[in-house]
Every structure is written in structure tokens, then in C-alpha cells.
Coordinates of C-alpha atoms and ligand atoms in Angstrom, one line a residue:
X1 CA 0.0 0.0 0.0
X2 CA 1.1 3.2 -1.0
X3 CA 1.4 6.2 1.1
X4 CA -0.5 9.5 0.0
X5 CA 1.5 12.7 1.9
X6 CA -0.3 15.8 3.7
X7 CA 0.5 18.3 5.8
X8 CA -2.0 17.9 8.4
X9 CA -4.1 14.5 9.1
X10 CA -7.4 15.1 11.5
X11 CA -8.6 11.9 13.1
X12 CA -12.7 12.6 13.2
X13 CA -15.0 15.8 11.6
X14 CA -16.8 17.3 14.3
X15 CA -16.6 20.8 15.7
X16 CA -12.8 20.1 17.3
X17 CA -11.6 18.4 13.6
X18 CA -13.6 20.7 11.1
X19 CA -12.6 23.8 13.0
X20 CA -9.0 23.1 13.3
X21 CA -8.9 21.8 9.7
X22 CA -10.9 25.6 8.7
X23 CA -7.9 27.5 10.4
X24 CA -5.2 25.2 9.4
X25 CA -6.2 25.2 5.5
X26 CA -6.9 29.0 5.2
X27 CA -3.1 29.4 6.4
X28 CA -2.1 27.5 3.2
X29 CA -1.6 23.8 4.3
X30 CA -2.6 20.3 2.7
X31 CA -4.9 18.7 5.6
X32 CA -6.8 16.1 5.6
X33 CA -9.8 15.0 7.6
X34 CA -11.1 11.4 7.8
X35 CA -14.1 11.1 9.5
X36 CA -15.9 7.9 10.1
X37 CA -19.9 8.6 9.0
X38 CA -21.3 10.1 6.9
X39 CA -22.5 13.9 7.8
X40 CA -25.4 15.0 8.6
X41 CA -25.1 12.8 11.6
X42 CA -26.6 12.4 15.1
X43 CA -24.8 13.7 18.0
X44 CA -25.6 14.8 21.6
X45 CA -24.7 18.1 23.0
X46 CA -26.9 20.8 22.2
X47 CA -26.5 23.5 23.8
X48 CA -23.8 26.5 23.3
X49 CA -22.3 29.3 25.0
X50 CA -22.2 32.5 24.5
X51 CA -18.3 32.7 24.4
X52 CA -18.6 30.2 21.7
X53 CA -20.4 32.6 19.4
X54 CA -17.1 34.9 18.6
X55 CA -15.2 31.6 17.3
X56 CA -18.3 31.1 15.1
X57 CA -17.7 34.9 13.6
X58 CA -14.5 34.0 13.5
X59 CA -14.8 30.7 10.8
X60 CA -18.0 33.0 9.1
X61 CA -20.7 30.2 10.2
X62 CA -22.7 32.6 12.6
X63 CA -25.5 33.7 10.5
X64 CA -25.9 30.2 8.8
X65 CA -26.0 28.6 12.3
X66 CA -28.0 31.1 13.5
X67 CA -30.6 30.1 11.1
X68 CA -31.1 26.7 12.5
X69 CA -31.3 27.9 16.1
X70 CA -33.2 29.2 18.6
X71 CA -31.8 32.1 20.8
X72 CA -30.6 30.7 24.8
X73 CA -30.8 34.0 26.9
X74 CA -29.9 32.0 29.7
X75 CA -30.1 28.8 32.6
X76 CA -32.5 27.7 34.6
X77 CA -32.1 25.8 37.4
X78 CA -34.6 24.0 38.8
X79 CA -34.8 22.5 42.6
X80 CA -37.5 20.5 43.9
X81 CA -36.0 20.8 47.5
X82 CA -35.9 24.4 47.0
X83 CA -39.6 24.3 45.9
X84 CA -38.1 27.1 43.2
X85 CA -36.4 27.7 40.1
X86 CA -34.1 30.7 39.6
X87 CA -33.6 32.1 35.9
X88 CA -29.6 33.3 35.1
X89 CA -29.5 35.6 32.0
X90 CA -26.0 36.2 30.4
X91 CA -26.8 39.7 29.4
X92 CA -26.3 40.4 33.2
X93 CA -22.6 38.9 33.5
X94 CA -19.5 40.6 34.6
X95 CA -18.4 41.1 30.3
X96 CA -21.7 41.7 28.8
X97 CA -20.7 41.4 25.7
X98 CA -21.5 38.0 24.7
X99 CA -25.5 37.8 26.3
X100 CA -26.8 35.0 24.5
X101 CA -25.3 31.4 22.3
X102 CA -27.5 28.9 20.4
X103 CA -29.2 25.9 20.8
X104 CA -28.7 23.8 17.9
X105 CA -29.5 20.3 16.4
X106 CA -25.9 18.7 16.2
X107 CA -26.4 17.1 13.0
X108 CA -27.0 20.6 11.1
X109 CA -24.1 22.6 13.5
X110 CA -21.4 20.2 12.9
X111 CA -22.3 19.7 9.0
X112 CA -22.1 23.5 8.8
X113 CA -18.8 23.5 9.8
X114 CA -17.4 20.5 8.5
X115 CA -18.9 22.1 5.3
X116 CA -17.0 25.5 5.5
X117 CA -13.7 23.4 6.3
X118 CA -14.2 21.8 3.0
X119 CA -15.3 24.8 1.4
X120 CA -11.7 26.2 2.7
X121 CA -9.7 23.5 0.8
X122 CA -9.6 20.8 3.5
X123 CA -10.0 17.3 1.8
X124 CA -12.7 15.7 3.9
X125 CA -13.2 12.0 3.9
X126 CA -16.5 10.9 4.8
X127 CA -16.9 7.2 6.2
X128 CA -13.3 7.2 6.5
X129 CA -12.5 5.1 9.8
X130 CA -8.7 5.7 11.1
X131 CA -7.9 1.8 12.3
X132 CA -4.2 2.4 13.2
X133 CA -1.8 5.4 14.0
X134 CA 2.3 4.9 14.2
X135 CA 3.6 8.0 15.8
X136 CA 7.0 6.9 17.4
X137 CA 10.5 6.1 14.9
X138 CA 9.7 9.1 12.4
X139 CA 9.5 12.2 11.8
X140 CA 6.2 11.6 9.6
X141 CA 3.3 9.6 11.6
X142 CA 1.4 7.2 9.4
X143 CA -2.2 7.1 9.5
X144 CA -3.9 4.2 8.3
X145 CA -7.9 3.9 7.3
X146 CA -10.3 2.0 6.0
X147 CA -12.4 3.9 3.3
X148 CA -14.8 2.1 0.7
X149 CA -13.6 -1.4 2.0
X150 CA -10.4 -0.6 1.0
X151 CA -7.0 1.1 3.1
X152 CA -5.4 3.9 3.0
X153 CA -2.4 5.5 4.1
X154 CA -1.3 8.7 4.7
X155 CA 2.3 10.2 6.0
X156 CA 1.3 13.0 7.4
X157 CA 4.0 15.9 8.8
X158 CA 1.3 16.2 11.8
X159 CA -1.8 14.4 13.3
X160 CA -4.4 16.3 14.8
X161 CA -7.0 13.7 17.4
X162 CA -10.0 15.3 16.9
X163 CA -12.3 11.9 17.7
X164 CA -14.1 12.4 20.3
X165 CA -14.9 10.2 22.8
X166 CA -13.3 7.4 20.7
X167 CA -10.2 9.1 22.1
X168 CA -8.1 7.1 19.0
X169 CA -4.4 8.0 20.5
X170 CA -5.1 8.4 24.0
X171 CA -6.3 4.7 23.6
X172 CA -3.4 3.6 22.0
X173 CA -1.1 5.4 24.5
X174 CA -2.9 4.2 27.4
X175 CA -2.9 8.2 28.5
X176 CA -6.5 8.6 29.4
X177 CA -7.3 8.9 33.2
X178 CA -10.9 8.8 34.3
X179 CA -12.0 10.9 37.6
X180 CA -12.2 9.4 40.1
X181 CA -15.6 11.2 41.5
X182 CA -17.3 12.0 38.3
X183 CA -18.9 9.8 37.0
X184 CA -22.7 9.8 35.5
X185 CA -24.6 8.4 33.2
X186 CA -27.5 9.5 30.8
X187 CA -30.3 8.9 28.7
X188 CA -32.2 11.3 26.6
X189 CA -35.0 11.8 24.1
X190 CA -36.5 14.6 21.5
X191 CA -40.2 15.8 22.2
X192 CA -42.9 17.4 20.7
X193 CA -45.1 20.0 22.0
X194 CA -43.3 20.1 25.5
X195 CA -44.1 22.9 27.4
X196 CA -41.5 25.6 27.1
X197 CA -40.5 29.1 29.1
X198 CA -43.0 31.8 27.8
X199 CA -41.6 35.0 26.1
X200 CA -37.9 35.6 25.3
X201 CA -37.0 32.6 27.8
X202 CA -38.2 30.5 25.4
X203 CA -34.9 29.3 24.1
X204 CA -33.6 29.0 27.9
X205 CA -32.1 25.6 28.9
X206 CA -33.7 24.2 32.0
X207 CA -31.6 22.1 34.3
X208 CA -33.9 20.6 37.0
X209 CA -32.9 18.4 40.1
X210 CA -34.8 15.4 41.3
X211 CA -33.8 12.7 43.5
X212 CA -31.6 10.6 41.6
X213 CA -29.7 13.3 39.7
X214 CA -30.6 16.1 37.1
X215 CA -32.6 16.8 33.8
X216 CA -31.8 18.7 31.1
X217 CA -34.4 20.7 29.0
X218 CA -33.1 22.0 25.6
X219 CA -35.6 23.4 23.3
X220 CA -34.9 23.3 19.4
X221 CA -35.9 25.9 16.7
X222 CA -37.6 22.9 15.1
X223 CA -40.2 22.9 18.1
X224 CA -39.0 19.9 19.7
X225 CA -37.5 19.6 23.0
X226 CA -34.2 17.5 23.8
X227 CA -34.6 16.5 27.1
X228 CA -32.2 14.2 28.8
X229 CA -31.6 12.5 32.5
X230 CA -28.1 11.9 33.8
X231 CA -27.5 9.8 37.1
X232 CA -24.8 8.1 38.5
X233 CA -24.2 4.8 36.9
X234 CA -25.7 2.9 39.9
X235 CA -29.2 4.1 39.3
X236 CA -28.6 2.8 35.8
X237 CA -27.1 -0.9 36.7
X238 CA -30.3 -0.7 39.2
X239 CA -33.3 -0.1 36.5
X240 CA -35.3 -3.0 35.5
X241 CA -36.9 -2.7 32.3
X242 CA -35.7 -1.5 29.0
X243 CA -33.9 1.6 28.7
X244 CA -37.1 3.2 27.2
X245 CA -39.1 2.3 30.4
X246 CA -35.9 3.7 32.5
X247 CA -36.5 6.7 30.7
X248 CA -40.3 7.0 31.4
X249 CA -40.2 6.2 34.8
X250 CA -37.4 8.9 35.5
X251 CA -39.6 11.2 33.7
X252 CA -42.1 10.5 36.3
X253 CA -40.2 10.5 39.4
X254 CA -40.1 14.4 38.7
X255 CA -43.3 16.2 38.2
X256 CA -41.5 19.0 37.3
X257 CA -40.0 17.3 33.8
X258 CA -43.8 15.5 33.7
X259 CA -45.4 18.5 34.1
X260 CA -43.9 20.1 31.1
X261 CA -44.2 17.0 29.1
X262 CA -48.0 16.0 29.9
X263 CA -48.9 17.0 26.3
X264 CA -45.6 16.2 24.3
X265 CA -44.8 13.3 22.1
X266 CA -41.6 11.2 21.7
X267 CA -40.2 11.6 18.5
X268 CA -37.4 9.0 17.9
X269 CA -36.3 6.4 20.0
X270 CA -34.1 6.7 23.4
X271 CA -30.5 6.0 23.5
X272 CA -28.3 5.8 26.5
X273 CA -24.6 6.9 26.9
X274 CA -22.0 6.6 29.4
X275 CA -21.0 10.3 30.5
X276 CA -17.6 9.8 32.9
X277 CA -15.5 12.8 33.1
X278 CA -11.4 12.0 31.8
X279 CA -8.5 13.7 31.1
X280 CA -5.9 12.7 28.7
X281 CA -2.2 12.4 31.2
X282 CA -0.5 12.9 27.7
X283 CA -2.1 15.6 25.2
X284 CA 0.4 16.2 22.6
X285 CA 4.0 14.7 21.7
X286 CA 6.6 14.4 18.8
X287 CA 4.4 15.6 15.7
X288 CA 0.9 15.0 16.9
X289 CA -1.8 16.0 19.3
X290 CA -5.6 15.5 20.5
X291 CA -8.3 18.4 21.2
X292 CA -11.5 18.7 22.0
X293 CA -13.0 15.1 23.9
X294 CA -10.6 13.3 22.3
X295 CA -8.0 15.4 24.8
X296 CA -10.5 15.8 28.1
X297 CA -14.5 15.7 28.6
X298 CA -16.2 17.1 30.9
X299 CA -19.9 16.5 32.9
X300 CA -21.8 18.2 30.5
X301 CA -24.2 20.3 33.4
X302 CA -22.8 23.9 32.3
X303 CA -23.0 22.6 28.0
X304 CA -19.4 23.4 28.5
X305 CA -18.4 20.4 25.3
X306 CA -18.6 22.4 22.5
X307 CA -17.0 25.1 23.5
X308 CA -14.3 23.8 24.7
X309 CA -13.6 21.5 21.7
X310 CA -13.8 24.8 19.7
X311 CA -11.7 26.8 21.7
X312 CA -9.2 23.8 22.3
X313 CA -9.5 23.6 18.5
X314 CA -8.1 27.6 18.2
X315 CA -5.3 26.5 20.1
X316 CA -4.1 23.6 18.8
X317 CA -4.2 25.5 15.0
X318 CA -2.0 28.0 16.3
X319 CA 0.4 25.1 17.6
X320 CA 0.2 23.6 14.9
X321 CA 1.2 26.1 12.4
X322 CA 4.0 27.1 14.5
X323 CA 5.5 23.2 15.2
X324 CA 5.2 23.0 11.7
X325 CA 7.3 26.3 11.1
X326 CA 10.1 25.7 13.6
X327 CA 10.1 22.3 14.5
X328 CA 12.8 23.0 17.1
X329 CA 10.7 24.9 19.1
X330 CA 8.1 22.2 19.2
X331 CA 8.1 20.5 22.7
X332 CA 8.1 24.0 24.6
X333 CA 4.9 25.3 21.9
X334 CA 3.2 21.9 22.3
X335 CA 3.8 21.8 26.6
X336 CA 2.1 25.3 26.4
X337 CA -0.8 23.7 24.4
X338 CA -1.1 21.3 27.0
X339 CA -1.1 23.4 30.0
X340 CA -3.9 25.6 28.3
X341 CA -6.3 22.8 27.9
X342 CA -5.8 21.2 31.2
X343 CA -6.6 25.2 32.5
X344 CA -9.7 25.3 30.0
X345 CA -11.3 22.5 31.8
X346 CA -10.0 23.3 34.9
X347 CA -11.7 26.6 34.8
X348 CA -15.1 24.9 34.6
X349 CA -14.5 21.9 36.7
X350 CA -14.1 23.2 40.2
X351 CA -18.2 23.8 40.0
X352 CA -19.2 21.3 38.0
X353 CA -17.8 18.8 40.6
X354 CA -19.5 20.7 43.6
X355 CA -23.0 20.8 42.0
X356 CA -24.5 18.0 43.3
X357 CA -23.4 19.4 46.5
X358 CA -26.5 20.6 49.1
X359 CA -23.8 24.4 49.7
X360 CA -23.4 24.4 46.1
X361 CA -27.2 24.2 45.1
X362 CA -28.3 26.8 48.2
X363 CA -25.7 29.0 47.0
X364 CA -27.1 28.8 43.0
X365 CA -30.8 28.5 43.8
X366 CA -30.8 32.0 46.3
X367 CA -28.0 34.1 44.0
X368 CA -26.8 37.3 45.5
X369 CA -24.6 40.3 43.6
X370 CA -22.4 40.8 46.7
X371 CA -19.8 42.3 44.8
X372 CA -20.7 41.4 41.8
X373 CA -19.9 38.0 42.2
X374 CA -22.8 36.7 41.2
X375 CA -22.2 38.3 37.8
X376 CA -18.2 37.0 38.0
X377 CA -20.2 33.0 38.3
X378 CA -22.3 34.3 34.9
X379 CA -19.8 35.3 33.3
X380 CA -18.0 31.4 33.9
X381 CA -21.7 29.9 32.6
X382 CA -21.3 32.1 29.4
X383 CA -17.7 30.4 28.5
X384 CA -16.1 33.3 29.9
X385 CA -12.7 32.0 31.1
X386 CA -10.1 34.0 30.0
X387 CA -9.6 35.3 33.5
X388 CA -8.9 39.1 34.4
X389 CA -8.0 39.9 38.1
X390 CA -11.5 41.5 38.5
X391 CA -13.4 38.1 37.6
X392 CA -10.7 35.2 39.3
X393 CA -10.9 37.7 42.5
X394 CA -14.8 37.2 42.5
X395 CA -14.5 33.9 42.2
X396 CA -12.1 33.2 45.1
X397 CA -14.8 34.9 47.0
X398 CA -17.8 33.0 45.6
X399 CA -15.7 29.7 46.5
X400 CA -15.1 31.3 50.0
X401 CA -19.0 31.3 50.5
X402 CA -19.4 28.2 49.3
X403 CA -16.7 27.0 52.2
X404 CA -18.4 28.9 54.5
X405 CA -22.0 27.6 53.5
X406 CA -20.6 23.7 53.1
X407 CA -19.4 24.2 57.1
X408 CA -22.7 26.1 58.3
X409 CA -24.3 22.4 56.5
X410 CA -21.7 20.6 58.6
X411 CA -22.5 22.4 62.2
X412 CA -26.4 21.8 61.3
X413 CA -26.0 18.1 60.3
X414 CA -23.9 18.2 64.0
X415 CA -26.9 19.9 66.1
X416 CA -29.5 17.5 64.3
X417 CA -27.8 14.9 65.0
X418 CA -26.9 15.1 68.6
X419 CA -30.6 16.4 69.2
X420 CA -31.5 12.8 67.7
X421 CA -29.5 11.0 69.8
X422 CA -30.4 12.9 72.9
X423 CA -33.9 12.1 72.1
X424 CA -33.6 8.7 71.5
X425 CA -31.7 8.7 74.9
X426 CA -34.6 10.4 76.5
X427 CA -37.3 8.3 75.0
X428 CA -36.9 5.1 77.2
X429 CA -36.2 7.2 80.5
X430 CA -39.1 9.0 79.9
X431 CA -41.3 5.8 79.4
X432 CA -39.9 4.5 82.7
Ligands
FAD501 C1 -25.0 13.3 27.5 C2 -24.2 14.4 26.9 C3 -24.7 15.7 26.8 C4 -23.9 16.7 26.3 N1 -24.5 18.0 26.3 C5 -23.7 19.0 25.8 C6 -24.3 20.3 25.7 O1 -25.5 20.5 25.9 N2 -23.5 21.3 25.2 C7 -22.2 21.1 24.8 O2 -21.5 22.0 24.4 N3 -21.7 19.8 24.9 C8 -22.4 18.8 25.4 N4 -21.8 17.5 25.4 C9 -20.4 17.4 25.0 C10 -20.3 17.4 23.5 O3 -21.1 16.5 22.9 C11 -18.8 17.2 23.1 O4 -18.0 17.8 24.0 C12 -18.5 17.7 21.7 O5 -19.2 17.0 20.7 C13 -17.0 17.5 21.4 O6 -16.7 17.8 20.1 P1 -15.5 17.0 19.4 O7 -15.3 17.5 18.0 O8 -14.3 16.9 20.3 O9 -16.0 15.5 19.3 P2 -17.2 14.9 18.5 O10 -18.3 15.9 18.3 O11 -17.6 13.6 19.2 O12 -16.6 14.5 17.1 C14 -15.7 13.5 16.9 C15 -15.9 12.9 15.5 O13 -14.8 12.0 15.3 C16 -15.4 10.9 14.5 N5 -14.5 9.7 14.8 C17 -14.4 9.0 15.9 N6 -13.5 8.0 15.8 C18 -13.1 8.1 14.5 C19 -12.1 7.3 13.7 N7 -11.5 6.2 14.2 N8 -11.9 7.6 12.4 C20 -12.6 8.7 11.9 N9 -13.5 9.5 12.5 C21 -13.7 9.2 13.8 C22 -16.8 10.7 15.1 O14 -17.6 10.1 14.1 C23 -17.2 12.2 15.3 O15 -17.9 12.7 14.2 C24 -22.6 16.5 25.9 C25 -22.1 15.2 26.0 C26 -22.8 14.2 26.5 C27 -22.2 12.8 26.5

């Protein structure tokens, strides 16, 4: 078999590959992308941020993926033991530049910009499955796939991981570590005629509690509603029928999420996906490396994917094009790459993690502008993590209230406690 020669090779076409193969081909190189289906195709993750929204201006896609969407103003969370829900609109947040993103049917999004990557002179290689990458004893990795039932090889002068969850390199280097306290697992659906926010909340995304995790509530400009459950993988090994009577039954465990459905309609079936949180210990090395999931995903709670593949994406063009351009400079440009992805998802995952915590959710569900710090945590839910002094000091004061809050919860667990056992002391005694 006969090698064909690029500049760039990108494992996998959605937003990570296609906007990294955009950037990398209007700076005048041969890249190639091979992803393995065939576009439009399903994927979960619907819901932007606002900070994402500039990187779309950036690749020109905004107005055509703002014809396929419906406007998000903002979250709304939802808490059953709060008997509330509090609305958070990102025209309110600390920068309020960027107040609102998209909600968008994946299959049209990511065609869009795997599109416009072609449209810039990337070669794009639909049902193209990579099967094997050699990285180490040359200066040119070879990338192997299997295209048309045939294979095909490519030496490429640099491979870009863009696939996802298949995570194709971390795989093969054994680099990818799981965390060790996130883990969840969902299931999800679309519906028609659920009931939505009235006015220009419309677009909002709902997250709402119940007791075995949380729901989200994304409404589509098509007029159906994705709506998903994530739990931790327990309640899943614990269910007993099918996954489509999991799915109902969570639905009705909440009467908030069955309120809002009692006159909507499944459309499509209900599929089920594993949702644990990793982190790639390795994200670049000689002439190659991974963005996007295929580097580090996230709990999707804050809709955080996306952007972060897209941002990532931004960054590894950049190291890219310079690697390429002084290749003796590589290990210190790629050890910067990989020190601004781990800080990405860092950013986002010192809340995520405490979210399911009871300070965490008092502290969300009964907001307060002390400061402005409740405007400092909006501006995090819009994607705005490019930190000044102004918003990280906020936000070492939001995480002092939280301490604060999380030992107040401590103390009363304490009292309640004690004042059981005293009373379970004092109930013989005063029988006697
Ligand atoms: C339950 C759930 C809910 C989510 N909700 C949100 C949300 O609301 N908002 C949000 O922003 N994010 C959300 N996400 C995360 C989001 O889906 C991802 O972060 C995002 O899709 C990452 O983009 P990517 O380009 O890195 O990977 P992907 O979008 O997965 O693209 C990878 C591509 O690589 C291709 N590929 C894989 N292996 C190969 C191979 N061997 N050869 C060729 N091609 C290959 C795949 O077919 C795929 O098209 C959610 C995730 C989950 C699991």
C-alpha cells in the first residue's frame, strides 16, 4: 500500500476536527480530515455558550448557524428541595458582551462547519475510519484507514486527534485517566409539543434536580425539546426494564420534567450513553496532538463540550502552524498547548464537581450580587474563562461562600444529630 503525503491529518469531523482543519487550511496547508460517518449525523450536545459565538464569527458560520437555532438568553435551574427555580441571563454577567449562544441540532451545527472546512480546501473523507496510527521512529506519523472497503495510508508531517470520545491516541497510549468522582450516566429523548418558558425565555435551557440526579431541558428551533436524564451509573445498573421504560419512569419521578411533558410526544427512539469525566495524562508529543474530547471531557451540566472543543480547537491550529514552522521549538509550543487545555477545563470543573453538593445548590438556587460575584459565576456559565484579576478575584470569593456555606451544613448536620440522639436517649427514660 502506498502512502499518500499531507501536511495535516485530522482523526474525526466534528466541531474540534472541522474547525482546526478551517484555520489550518486557510493558512495555506494540505490537511486532511477522515471522519468515520457520513455527515449530517446524530450527535448529543446541544446547547452553546455564548463565548462560543465569537469563534463562530470568527470561521464566518454565525448567520448560517443562526438560522437553524433558537436564541438561549440564559439557565435555569430547577430545585425540587428548594420548591423554586431561579432564571440566570448572560446579558447580566460581569463582560456583557456575549449575552446569549445557540441551541442547535448537532447534525446541522457540525455539518455546517465541516462544510465550510471543505469549502476552505480541507479534503474531507466521509466514512473514513482511522484503524491504526504509528507516531513513534519518524519524523512523519502514518495514518492508516479504512475507506470504501479498502485502506489507505497517509504520512502525514502532523496528526491532529479530533475523535471524540473514541479518544483514538489516548487509547493507544494508554494516556487517558478517568475521575475518580465523576462519574454519570444519561439517557435522553426529543419531544414534541413540551411545554416551554414563555416569552424571550423561550430558548432558555432548564436544568432541573430530582432525586436521583438532574434533567436537562433544551428546546430546538424545530419545536422539539431534547430532554435528557443523567444519574450516576448505579441508578442505571439498578433499573429493570428497558432503557425506554428507564426513561419514562425517571420522567415521572419528577413532576416538574412531567409536568412540562404532559402533552408532548416522543419523536425518535431513546439512547443511553456513558457520560464519565477523563482527562488525557498525555495531550500532545513528537508531531501529533488531541483536542476537543478526544483530549478531556467534561460533565456536560454547564453545556461546557462544545466550546471547549472549539476553543481547544483555536489553540491547537495555532500550535500547529508554529510546530510546523520551527520544528525545534516544538516541545516548549506543544507543553504550552497542554497546559492551556488542562486550564480550559479546569476553569469549569471546580463547579461542576460541587454541583451536586447541598452548599453548592443553596448557594445557585438564592444568587446574591455581593460584589458582583454573582455576575463574576455568569460570566464562567457564558464560557467566559479567560480570566482578568477582576473576575478570578470574584470567584475566590464565591468559593469562600461556598466553604463557609458547606461548614454552616456541617454544624447543622452536627446539632441535628446530637438532638437525635439525645432524644432517642430520653425516650426510654421518659417511658420509665
Ligand atoms: C450526554 C451528553 C450531553 C452533552 N451535552 C452538551 C451540551 O449541551 N453542550 C455542549 O457543548 N456539549 C455537550 N456535550 C459534550 C459534546 O457532545 C462534546 O464535548 C463535543 O461534541 C466535542 O466535540 P469533538 O469535536 O471533540 O468530538 P465529536 O463531536 O464527538 O466529534 C468526533 C468525530 O470523530 C469521529 N470519529 C471518531 N473516531 C473516528 C475514527 N477512528 N476515524 C474517523 N473518525 C472518527 C466521530 O464520528 C465524530 O464525528 C454532551 C455530551 C454528552 C455525553
Amino acid at each position: 500500500m502506498r502512502s499518500e503525503q499531507c501536511d495535516v491529518f485530522i482523526i474525526g469531523g466534528g466541531p474540534a476536527g472541522a474547525t482546526v482543519g478551517t484555520l489550518l487550511a486557510q493558512s495555506g496547508l494540505n490537511v486532511v480530515i477522515a471522519e468515520k460517518e457520513s455527515f449530517p449525523r446524530f450527535h448529543i450536545g446541544e446547547s452553546l455558550l455564548p463565548h462560543n459565538l465569537p469563534l463562530l464569527d470568527q470561521l464566518g458560520v454565525r448567520s448560517d448557524i443562526q438560522s437553524t437555532s433558537i436564541v438561549k438568553r440564559g439557565i435555569e435551574f430547577v430545585s425540587p428541595t428548594h420548591g423554586k427555580s431561579v432564571r440566570f441571563d448572560f446579558a447580566r454577567a460581569l463582560d456583557r458582551r456575549h449575552p446569549y449562544a445557540f441551541q442547535v441540532r448537532r447534525s446541522e451545527f457540525d455539518e455546517i462547519l465541516l462544510r465550510n472546512a471543505e469549502s476552505k480546501g480541507v479534503e474531507v473523507l466521509e466514512k473514513c475510519r482511522v484503524t491504526a496510527v504509528e507516531l513513534e521512529g519518524s519524523s512523519t506519523p502514518t495514518v492508516t484507514a479504512q475507506i470504501d472497503g479498502s485502506k489507505r495510508s497517509w504520512k502525514a508531517r502532523f496528526v491532529v486527534d479530533a475523535s471524540g470520545r473514541d479518544t483514538v491516541i489516548a487509547n493507544k497510549l494508554r494516556t487517558k485517566e478517568r475521575h475518580p468522582r465523576n462519574a454519570s450516566a444519561a439517557v435522553f429523548g426529543h419531544f414534541r409539543n413540551a411545554r416551554r418558558l414563555e416569552g424571550d425565555a423561550e430558548g432558555n435551557i432548564s436544568i432541573i434536580w430530582f432525586d436521583r440526579g438532574w434533567f436537562w431541558f433544551i428546546p430546538l428551533a424545530d419545536g422539539t425539546t431534547s430532554i435528557g436524564a443523567v444519574c450516576a451509573p448505579e441508578v442505571f445498573k439498578s433499573r429493570k426494564g428497558d432503557m425506554e421504560a428507564f426513561f419514562n419512569e425517571l420522567i415521572a419521578s419528577s413532576p416538574e420534567v412531567s409536568d412540562r411533558l404532559k402533552d408532548a410526544v416522543r419523536e425518535g427512539g431513546v439512547t443511553a450513553t456513558g457520560n464519565y469525566s477523563y482527562l488525557s495524562s498525555q495531550t500532545s508529543g513528537r508531531n501529533f496532538l488531541m483536542v476537543g474530547d478526544a483530549a478531556a471531557f467534561v460533565d456536560p451540566v454547564f453545556s461546557t463540550g462544545v466550546y471547549l472543543a472549539m476553543r481547544g480547537a483555536f489553540q491547537a491550529a495555532g500550535a500547529v502552524k508554529a510546530c510546523l514552522a520551527r520544528p525545534e521549538r516544538q516541545d516548549k509550543l506543544l507543553k504550552r498547548y497542554d497546559r492551556n487545555i488542562v486550564k480550559a477545563a479546569d476553569a469549569f470543573t471546580w463547579f461542576i464537581y460541587r454541583i451536586r453538593q447541598p452548599a453548592m445548590r443553596d448557594l445557585f438556587m438564592a444568587p446574591r450580587n455581593m460584589f458582583r460575584v454573582e455576575e463574576a459565576v455568569l460570566l464562567l456559565l457564558a464560557g467566559g474563562i479567560d480570566r482578568r484579576f477582576r473576575v478570578q478575584a470574584r470567584l475566590y470569593f464565591f468559593r469562600g461562600i461556598y466553604y463557609l456555606t458547606k461548614g454552616i451544613h456541617f454544624c447543622a448536620r452536627l446539632t441535628c444529630r446530637k438532638d437525635k440522639g439525645a432524644q432517642a436517649g430520653l425516650t426510654p427514660s421518659m417511658g420509665q
